[in-house]
JSON list of C-alpha atoms and ligand atoms in Angstrom, two decimals:
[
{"chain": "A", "resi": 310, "resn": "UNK", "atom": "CA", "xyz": [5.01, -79.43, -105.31]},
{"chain": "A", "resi": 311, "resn": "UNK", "atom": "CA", "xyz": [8.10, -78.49, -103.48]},
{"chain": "A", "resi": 312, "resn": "UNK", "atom": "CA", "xyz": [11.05, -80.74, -103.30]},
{"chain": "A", "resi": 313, "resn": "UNK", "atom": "CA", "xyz": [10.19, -83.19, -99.93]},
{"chain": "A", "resi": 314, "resn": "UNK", "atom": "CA", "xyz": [11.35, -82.03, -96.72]},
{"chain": "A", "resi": 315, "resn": "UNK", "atom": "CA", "xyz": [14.58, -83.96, -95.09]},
{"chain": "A", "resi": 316, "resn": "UNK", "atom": "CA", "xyz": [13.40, -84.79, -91.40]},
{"chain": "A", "resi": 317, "resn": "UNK", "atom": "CA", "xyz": [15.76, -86.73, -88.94]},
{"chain": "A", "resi": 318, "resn": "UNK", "atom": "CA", "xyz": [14.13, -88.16, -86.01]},
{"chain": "A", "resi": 319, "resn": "UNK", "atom": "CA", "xyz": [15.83, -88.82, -82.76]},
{"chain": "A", "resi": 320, "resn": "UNK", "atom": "CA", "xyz": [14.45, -91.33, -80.28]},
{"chain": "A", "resi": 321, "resn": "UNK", "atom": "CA", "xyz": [15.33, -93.28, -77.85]},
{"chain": "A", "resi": 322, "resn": "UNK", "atom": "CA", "xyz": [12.10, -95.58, -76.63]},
{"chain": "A", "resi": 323, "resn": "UNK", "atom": "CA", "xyz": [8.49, -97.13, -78.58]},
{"chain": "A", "resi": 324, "resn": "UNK", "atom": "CA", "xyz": [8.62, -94.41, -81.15]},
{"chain": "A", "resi": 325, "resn": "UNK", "atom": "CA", "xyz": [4.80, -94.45, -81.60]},
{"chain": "A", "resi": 326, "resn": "UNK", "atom": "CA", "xyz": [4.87, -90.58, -82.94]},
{"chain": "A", "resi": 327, "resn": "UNK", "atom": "CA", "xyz": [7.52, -91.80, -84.92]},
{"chain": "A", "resi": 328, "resn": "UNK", "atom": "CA", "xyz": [4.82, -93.81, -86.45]},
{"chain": "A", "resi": 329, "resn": "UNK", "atom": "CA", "xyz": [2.02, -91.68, -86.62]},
{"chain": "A", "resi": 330, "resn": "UNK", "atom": "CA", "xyz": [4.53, -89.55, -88.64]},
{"chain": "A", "resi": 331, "resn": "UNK", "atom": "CA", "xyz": [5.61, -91.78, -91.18]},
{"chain": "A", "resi": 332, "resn": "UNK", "atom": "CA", "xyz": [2.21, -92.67, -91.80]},
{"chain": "A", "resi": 333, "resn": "UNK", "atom": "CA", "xyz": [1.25, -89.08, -93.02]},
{"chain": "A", "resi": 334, "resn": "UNK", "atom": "CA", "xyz": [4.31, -89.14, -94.80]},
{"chain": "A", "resi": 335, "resn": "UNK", "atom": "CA", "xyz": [3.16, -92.70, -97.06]},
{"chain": "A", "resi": 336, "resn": "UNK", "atom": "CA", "xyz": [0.05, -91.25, -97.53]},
{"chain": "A", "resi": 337, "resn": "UNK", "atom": "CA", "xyz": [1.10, -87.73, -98.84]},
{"chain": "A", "resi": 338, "resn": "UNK", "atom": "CA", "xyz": [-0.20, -85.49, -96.35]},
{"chain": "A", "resi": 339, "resn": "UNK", "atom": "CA", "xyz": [3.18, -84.42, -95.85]},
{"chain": "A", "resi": 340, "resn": "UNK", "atom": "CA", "xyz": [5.63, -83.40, -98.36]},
{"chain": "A", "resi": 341, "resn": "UNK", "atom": "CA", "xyz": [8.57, -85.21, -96.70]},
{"chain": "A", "resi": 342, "resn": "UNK", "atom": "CA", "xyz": [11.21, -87.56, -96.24]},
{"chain": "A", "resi": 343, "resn": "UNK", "atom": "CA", "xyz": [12.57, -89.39, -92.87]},
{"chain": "A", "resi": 344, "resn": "UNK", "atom": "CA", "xyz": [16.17, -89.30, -93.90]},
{"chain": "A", "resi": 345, "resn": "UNK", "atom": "CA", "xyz": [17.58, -91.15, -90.76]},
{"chain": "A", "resi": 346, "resn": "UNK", "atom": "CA", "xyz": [16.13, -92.07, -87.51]},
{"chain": "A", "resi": 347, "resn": "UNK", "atom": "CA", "xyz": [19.18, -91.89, -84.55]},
{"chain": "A", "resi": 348, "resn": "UNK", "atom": "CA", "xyz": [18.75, -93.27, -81.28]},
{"chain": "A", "resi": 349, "resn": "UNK", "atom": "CA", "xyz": [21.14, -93.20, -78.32]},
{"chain": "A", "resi": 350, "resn": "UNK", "atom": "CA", "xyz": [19.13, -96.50, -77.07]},
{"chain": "A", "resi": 351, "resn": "UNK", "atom": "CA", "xyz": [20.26, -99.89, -78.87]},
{"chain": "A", "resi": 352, "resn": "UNK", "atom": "CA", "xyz": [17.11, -101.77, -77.51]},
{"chain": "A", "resi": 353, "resn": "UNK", "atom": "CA", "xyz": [14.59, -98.40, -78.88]},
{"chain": "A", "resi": 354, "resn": "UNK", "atom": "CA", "xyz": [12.07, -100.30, -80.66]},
{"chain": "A", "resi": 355, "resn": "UNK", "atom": "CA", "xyz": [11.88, -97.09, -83.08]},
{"chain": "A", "resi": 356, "resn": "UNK", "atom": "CA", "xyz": [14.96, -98.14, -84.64]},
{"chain": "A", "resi": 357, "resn": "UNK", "atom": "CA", "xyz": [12.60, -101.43, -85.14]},
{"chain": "A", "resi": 358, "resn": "UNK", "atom": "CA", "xyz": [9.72, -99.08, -86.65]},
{"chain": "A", "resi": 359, "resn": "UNK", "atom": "CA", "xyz": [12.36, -97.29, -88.87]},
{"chain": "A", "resi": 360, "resn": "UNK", "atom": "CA", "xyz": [14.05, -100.37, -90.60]},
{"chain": "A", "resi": 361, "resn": "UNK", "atom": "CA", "xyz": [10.42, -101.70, -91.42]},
{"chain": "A", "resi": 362, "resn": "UNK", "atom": "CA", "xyz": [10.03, -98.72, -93.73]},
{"chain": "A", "resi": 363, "resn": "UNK", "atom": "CA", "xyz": [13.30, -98.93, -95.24]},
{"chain": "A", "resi": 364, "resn": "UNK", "atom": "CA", "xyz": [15.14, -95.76, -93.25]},
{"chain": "A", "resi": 365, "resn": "UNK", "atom": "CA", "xyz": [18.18, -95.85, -92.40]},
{"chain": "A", "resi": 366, "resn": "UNK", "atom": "CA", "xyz": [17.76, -96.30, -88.29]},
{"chain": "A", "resi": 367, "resn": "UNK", "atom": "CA", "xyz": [21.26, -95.73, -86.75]},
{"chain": "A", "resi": 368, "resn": "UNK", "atom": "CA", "xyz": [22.66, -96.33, -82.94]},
{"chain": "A", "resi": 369, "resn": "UNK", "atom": "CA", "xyz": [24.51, -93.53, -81.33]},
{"chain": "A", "resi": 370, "resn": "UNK", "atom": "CA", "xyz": [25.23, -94.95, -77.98]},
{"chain": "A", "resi": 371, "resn": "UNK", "atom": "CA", "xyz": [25.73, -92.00, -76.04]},
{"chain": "A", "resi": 372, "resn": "UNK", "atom": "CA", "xyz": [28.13, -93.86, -73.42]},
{"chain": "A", "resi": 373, "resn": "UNK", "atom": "CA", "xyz": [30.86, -93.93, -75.90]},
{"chain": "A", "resi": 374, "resn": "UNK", "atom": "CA", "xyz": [31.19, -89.72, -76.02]},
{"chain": "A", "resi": 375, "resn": "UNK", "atom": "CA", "xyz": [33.07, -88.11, -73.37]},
{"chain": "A", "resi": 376, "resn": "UNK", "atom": "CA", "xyz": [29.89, -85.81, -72.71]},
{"chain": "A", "resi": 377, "resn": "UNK", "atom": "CA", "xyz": [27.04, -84.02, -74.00]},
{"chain": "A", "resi": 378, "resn": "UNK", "atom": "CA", "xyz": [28.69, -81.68, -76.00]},
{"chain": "A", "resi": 379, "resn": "UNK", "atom": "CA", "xyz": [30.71, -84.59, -77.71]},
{"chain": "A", "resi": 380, "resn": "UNK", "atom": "CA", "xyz": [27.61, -86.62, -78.48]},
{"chain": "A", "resi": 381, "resn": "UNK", "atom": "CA", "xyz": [25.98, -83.81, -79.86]},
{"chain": "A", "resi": 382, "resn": "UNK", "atom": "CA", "xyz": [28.64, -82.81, -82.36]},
{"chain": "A", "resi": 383, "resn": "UNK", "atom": "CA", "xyz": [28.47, -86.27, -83.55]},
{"chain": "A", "resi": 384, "resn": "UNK", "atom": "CA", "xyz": [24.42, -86.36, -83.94]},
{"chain": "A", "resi": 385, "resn": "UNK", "atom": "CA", "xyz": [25.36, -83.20, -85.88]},
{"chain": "A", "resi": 386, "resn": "UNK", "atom": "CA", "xyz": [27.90, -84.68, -88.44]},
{"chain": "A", "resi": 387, "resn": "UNK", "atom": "CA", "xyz": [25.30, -87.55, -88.93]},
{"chain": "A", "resi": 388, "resn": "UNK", "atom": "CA", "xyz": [22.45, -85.53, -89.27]},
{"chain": "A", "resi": 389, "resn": "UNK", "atom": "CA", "xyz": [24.33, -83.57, -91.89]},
{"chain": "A", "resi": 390, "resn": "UNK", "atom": "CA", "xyz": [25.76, -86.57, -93.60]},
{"chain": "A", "resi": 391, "resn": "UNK", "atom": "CA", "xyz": [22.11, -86.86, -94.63]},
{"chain": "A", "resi": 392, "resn": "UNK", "atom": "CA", "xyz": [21.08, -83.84, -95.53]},
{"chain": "A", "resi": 393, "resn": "UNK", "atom": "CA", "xyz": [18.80, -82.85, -92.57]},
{"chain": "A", "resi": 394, "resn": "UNK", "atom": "CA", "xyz": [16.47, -79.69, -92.64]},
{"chain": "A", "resi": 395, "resn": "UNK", "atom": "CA", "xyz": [14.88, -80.39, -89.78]},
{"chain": "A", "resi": 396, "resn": "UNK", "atom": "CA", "xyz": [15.34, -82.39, -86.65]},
{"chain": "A", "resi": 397, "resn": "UNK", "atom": "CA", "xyz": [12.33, -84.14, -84.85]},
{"chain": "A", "resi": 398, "resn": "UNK", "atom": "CA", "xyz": [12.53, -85.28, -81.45]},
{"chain": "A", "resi": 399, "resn": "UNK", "atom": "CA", "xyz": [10.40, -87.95, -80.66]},
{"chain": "A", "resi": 400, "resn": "UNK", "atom": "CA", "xyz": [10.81, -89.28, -77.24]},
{"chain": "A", "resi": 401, "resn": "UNK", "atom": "CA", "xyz": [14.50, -88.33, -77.08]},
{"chain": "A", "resi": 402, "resn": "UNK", "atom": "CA", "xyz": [15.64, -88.85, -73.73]},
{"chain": "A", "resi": 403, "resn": "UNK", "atom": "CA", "xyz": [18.24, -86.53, -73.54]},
{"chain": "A", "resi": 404, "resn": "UNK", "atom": "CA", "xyz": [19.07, -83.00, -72.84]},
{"chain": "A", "resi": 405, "resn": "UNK", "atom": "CA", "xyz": [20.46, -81.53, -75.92]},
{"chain": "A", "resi": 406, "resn": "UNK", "atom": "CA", "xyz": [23.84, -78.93, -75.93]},
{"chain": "A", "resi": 407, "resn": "UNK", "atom": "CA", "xyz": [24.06, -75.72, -78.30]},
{"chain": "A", "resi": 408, "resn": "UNK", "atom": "CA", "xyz": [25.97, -77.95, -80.44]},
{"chain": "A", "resi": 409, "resn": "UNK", "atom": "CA", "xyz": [22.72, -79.42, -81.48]},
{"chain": "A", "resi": 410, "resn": "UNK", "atom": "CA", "xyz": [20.64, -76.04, -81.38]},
{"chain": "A", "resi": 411, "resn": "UNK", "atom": "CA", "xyz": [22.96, -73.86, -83.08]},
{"chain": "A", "resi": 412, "resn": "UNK", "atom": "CA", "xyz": [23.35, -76.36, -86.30]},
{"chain": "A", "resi": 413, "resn": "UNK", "atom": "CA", "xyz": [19.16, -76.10, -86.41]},
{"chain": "A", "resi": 414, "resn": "UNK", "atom": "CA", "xyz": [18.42, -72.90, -85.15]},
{"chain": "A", "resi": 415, "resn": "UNK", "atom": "CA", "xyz": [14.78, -72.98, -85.34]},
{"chain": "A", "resi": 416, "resn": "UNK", "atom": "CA", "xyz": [14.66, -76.39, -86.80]},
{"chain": "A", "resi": 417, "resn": "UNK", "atom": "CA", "xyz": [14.12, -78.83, -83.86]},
{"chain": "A", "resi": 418, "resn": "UNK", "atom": "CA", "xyz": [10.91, -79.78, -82.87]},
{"chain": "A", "resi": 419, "resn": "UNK", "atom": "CA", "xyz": [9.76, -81.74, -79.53]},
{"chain": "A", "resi": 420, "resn": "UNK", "atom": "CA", "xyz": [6.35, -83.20, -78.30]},
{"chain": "A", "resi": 421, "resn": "UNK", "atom": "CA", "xyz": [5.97, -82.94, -74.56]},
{"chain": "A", "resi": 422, "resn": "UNK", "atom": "CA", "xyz": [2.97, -84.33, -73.21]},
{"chain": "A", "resi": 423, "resn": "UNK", "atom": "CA", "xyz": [1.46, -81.59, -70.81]},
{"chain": "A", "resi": 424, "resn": "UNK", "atom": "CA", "xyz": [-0.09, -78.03, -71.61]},
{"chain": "A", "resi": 425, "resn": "UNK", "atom": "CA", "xyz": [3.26, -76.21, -71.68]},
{"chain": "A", "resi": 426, "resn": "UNK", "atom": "CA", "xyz": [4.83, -74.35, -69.51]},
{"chain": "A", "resi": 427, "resn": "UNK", "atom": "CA", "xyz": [2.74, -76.77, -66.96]},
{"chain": "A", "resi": 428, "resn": "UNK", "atom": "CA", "xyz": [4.71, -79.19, -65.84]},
{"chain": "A", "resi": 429, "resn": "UNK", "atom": "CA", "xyz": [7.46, -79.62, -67.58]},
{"chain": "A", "resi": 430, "resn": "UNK", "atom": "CA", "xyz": [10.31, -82.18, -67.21]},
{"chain": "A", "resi": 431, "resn": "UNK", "atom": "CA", "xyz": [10.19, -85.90, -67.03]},
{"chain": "A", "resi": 432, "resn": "UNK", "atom": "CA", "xyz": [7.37, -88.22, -65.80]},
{"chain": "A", "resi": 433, "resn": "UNK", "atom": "CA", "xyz": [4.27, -84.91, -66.83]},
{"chain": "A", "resi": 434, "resn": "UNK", "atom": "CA", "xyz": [1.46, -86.96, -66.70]},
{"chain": "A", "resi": 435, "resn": "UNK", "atom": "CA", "xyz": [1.95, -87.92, -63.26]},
{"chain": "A", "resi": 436, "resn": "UNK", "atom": "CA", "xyz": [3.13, -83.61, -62.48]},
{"chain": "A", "resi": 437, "resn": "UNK", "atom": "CA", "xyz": [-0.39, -83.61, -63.88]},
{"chain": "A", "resi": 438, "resn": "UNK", "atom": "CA", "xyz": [-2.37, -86.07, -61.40]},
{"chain": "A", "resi": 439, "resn": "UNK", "atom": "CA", "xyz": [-0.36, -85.08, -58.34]},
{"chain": "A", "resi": 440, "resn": "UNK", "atom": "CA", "xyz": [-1.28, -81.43, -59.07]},
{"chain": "A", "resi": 441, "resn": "UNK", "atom": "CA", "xyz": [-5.21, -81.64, -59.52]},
{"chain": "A", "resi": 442, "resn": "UNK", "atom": "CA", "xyz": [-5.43, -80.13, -63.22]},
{"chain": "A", "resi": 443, "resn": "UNK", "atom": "CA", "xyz": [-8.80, -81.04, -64.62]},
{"chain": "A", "resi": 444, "resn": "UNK", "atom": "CA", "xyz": [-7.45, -80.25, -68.41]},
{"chain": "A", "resi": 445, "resn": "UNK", "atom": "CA", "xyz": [-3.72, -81.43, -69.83]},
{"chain": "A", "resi": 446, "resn": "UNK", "atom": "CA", "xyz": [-2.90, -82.03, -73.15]},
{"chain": "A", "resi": 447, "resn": "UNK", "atom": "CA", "xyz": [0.32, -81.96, -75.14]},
{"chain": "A", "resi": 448, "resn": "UNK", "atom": "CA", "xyz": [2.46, -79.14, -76.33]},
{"chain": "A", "resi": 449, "resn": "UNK", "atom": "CA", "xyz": [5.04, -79.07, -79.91]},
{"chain": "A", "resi": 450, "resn": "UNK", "atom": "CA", "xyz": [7.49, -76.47, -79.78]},
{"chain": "A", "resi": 451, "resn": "UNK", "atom": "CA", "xyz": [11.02, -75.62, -81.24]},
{"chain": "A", "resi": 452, "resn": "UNK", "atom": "CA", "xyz": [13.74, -76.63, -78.82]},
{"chain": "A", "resi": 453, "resn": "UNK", "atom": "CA", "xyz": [15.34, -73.94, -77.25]},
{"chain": "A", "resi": 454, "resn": "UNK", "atom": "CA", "xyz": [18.18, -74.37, -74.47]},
{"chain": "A", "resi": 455, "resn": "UNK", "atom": "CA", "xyz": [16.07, -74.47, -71.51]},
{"chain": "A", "resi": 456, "resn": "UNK", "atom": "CA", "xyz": [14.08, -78.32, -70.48]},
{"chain": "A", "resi": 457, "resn": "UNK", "atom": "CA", "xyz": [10.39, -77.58, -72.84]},
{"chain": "A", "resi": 458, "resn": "UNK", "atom": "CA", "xyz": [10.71, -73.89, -72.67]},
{"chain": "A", "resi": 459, "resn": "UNK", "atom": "CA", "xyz": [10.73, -73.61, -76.56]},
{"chain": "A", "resi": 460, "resn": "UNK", "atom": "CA", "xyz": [8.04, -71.58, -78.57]},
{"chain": "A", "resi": 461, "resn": "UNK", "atom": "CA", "xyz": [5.08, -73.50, -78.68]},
{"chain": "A", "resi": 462, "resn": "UNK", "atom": "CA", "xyz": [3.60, -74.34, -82.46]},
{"chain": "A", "resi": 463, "resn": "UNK", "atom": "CA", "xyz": [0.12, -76.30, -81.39]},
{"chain": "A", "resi": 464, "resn": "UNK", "atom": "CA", "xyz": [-1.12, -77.72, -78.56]},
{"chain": "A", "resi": 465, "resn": "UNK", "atom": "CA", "xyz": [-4.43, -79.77, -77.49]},
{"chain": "A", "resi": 466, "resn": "UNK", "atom": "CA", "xyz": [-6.13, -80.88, -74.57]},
{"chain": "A", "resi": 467, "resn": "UNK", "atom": "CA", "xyz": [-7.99, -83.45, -72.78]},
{"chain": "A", "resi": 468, "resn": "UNK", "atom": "CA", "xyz": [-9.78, -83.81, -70.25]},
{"chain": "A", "resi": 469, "resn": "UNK", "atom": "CA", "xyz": [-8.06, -85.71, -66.91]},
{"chain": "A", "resi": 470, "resn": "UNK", "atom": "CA", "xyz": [-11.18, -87.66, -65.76]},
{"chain": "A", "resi": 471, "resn": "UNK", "atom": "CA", "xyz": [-11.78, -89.34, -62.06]},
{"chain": "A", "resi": 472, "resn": "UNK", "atom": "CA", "xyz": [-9.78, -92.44, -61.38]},
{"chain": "A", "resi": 473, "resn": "UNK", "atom": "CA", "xyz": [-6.97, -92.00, -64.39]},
{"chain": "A", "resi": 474, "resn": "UNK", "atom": "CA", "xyz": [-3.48, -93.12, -63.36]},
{"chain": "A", "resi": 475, "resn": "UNK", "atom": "CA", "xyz": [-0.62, -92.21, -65.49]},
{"chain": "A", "resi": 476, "resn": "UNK", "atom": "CA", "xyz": [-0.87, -95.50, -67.91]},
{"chain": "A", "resi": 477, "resn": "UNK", "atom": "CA", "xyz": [-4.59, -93.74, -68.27]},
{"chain": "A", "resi": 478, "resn": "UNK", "atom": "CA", "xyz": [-3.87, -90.08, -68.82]},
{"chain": "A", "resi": 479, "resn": "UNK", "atom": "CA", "xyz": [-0.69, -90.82, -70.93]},
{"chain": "A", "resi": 480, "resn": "UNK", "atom": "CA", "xyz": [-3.07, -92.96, -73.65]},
{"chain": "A", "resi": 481, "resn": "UNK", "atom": "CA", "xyz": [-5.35, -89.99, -73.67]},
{"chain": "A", "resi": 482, "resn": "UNK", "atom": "CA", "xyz": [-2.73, -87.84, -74.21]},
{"chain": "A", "resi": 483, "resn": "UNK", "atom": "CA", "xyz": [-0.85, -89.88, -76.56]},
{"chain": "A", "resi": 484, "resn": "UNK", "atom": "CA", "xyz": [-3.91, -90.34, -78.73]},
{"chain": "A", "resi": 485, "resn": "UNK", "atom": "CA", "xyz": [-3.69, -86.17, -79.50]},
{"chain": "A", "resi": 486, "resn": "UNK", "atom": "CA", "xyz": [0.55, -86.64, -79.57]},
{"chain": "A", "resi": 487, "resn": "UNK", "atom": "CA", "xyz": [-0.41, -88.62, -83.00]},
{"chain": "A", "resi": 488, "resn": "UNK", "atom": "CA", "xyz": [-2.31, -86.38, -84.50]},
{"chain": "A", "resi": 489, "resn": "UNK", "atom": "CA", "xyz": [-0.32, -82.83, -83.47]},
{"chain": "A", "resi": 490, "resn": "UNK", "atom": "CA", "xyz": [2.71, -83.93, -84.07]},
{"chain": "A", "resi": 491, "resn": "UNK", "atom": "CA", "xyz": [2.03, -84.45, -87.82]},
{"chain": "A", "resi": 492, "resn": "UNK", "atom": "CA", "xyz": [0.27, -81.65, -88.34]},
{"chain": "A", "resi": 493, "resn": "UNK", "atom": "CA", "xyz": [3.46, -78.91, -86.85]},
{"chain": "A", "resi": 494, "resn": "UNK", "atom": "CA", "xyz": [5.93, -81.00, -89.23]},
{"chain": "A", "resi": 495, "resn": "UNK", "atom": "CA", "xyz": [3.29, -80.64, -92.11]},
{"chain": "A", "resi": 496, "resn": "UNK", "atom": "CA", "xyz": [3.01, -77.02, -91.40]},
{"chain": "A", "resi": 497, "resn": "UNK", "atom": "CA", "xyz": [7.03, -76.66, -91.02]},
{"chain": "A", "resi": 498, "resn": "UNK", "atom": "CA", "xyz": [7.30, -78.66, -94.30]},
{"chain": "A", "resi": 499, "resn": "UNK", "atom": "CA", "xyz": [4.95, -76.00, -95.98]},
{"chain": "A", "resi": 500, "resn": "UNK", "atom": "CA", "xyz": [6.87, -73.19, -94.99]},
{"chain": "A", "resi": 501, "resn": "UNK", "atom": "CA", "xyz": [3.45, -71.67, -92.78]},
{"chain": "A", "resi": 502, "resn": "UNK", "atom": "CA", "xyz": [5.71, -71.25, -89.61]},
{"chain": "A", "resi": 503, "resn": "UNK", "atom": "CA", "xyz": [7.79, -68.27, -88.59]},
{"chain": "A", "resi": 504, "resn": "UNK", "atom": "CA", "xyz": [9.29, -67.70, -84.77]},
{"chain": "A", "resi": 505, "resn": "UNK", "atom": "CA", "xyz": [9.62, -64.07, -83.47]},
{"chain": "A", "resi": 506, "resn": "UNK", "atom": "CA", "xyz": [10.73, -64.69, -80.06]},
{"chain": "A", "resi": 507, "resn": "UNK", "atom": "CA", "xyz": [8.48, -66.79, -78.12]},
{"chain": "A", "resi": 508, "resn": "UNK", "atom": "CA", "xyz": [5.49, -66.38, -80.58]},
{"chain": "A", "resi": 509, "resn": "UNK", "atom": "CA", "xyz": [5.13, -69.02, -83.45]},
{"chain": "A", "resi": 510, "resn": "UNK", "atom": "CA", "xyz": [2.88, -67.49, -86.49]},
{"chain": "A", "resi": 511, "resn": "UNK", "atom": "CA", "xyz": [1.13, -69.79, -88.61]},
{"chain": "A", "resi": 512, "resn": "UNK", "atom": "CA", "xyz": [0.23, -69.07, -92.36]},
{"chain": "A", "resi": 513, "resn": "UNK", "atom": "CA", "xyz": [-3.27, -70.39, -91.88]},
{"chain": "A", "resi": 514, "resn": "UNK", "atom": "CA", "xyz": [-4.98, -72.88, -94.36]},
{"chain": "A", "resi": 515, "resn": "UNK", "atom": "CA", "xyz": [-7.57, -71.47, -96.28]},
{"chain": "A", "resi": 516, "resn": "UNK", "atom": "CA", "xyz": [-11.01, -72.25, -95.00]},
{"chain": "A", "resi": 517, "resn": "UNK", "atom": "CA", "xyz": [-9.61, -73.85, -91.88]},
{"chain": "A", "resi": 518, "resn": "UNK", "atom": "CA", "xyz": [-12.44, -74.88, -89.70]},
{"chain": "A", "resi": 519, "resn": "UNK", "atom": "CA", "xyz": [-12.41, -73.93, -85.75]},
{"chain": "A", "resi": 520, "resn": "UNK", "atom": "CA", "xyz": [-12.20, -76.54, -83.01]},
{"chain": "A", "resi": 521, "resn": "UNK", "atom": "CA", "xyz": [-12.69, -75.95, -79.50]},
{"chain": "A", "resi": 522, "resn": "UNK", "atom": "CA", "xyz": [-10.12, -77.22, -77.73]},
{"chain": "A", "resi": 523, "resn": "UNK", "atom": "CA", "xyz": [-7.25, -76.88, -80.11]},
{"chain": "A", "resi": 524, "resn": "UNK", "atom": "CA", "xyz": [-4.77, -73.87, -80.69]},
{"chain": "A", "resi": 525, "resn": "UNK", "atom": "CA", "xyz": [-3.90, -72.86, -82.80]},
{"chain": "A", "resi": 526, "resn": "UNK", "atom": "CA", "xyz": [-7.03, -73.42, -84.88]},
{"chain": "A", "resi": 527, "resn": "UNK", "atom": "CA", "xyz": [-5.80, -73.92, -88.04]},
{"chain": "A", "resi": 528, "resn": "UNK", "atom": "CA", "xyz": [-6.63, -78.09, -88.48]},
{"chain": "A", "resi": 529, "resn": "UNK", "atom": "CA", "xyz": [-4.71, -78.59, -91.78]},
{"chain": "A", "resi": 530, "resn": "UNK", "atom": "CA", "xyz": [-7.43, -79.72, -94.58]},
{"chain": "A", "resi": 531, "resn": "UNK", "atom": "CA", "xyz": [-7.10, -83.38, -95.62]},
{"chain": "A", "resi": 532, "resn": "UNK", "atom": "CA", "xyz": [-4.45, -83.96, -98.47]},
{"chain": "A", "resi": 533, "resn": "UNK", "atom": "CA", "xyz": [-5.02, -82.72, -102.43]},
{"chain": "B", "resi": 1082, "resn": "LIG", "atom": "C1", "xyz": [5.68, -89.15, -75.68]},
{"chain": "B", "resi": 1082, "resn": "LIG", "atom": "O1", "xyz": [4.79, -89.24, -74.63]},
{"chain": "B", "resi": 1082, "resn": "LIG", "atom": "C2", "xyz": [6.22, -87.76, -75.80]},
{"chain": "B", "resi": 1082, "resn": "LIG", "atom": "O2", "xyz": [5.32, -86.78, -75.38]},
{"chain": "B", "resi": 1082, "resn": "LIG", "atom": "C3", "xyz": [7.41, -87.78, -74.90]},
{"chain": "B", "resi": 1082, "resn": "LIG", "atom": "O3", "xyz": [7.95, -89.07, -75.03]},
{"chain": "B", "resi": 1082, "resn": "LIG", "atom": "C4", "xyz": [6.94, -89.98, -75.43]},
{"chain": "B", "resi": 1082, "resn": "LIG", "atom": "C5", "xyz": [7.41, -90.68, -76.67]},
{"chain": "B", "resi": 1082, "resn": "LIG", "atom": "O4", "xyz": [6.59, -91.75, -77.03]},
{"chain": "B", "resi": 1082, "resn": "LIG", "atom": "N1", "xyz": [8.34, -86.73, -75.27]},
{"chain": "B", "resi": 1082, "resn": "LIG", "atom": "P1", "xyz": [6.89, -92.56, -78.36]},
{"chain": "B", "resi": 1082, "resn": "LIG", "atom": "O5", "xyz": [8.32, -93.10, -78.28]},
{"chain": "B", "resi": 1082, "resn": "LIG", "atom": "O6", "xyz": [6.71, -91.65, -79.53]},
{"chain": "B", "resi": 1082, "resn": "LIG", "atom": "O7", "xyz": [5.89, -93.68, -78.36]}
]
């Protein structure tokens, strides 16, 4: 096996796919390590999450910088202090500089819950609802400079069913959040993806079983 991954997570709220992640990680189904989980947010219950499991959970308060650029060239020295190879945002509430992008080029991952490049931008669950879609879903892509305009990696969908509200819709989706999320970092972590522009190949898995509303359909077998 490969030597473990180094992942840094930023986050600034629950940090639920946070979670989900860390959980994979415990239970080997990915070969990685969480070096150092940053949030801008002192109250981010992440940083909460992160200290139960023994990583290093850090508070970058991003009042203190004169601007973004600033902030971002300090998330970069930390990041690098630890030895990050890749950078997952996971409810980051910030708009990130090409300080940020050009240290990780291709190396910064983001979960945005809508069917990308539907509705993207803050509050997408509700985009979703006020629009009339029948199917959303979530979307993981690399971070480019534009708001969710990345190459996408995987996405799924649900359904959007009669009388959901956004509390509603947002479980639904955050249900499939937990389970995609893992599986792009597992994939980055095996070396499977590669970007040509906007188009994300995956190496697939060897007798990876289709699903219907998933794509890419490559579901990543249990671990050895
Ligand atoms: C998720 O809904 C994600 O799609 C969005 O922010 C939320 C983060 O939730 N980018 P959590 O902090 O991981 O619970």
């Amino acid at each position: 096996m490969h030597t473990p991954l180094k992942i840094g997570v930023l986050v600034s709220g629950s940090g639920s796919n946070l979670q989900a992640v860390i959980a994979q990680i415990e239970n080997g189904t990915i070969n990685a390590e969480i070096v150092c989980v940053i949030s801008n947010r002192g109250d981010a219950y992440a940083l909460e999450r992160a200290k139960r499991h023994r990583i290093p959970a850090i508070h970058l308060d991003h009042r203190l910088y004169t601007g973004r650029e600033a902030y971002d060239a300090a998330l970069v020295e930390t990041l690098r202090e630890f030895g990050v190879q890749l950078v997952v945002l996971a409810g980051f509430m910030r708009i990130v500089t090409p300080v940020l992008l050009d240290a990780f080029p291709h190396a910064i991952m983001n979960i945005h819950p809508a069917l990308l490049p539907a509705f993207p931008g803050l509050h997408a669950q509700q985009q979703a609802l006020d629009y009339g879609v029948k199917v959303s879903g979530c979307t993981v892509h690399f971070v480019d400079a534009g708001t969710d305009t990345g190459p996408v990696i995987i996405q799924a969908a649900v359904p959007v069913l009669p009388g959901d509200t956004e509390e509603t819709l947002s479980a639904r989706i955050q249900a499939e959040e937990h389970r995609i999320y893992p599986a792009a970092i597992r994939m980055f972590a095996e070396g499977r993806l590669s970007v040509s522009g906007r188009n994300v190949t995956i190496a697939p898995y060897p007798f990876s079983p289709a699903t219907t509303l998933e794509n890419p359909f490559a579901e990543p077998p249990p671990a050895a």
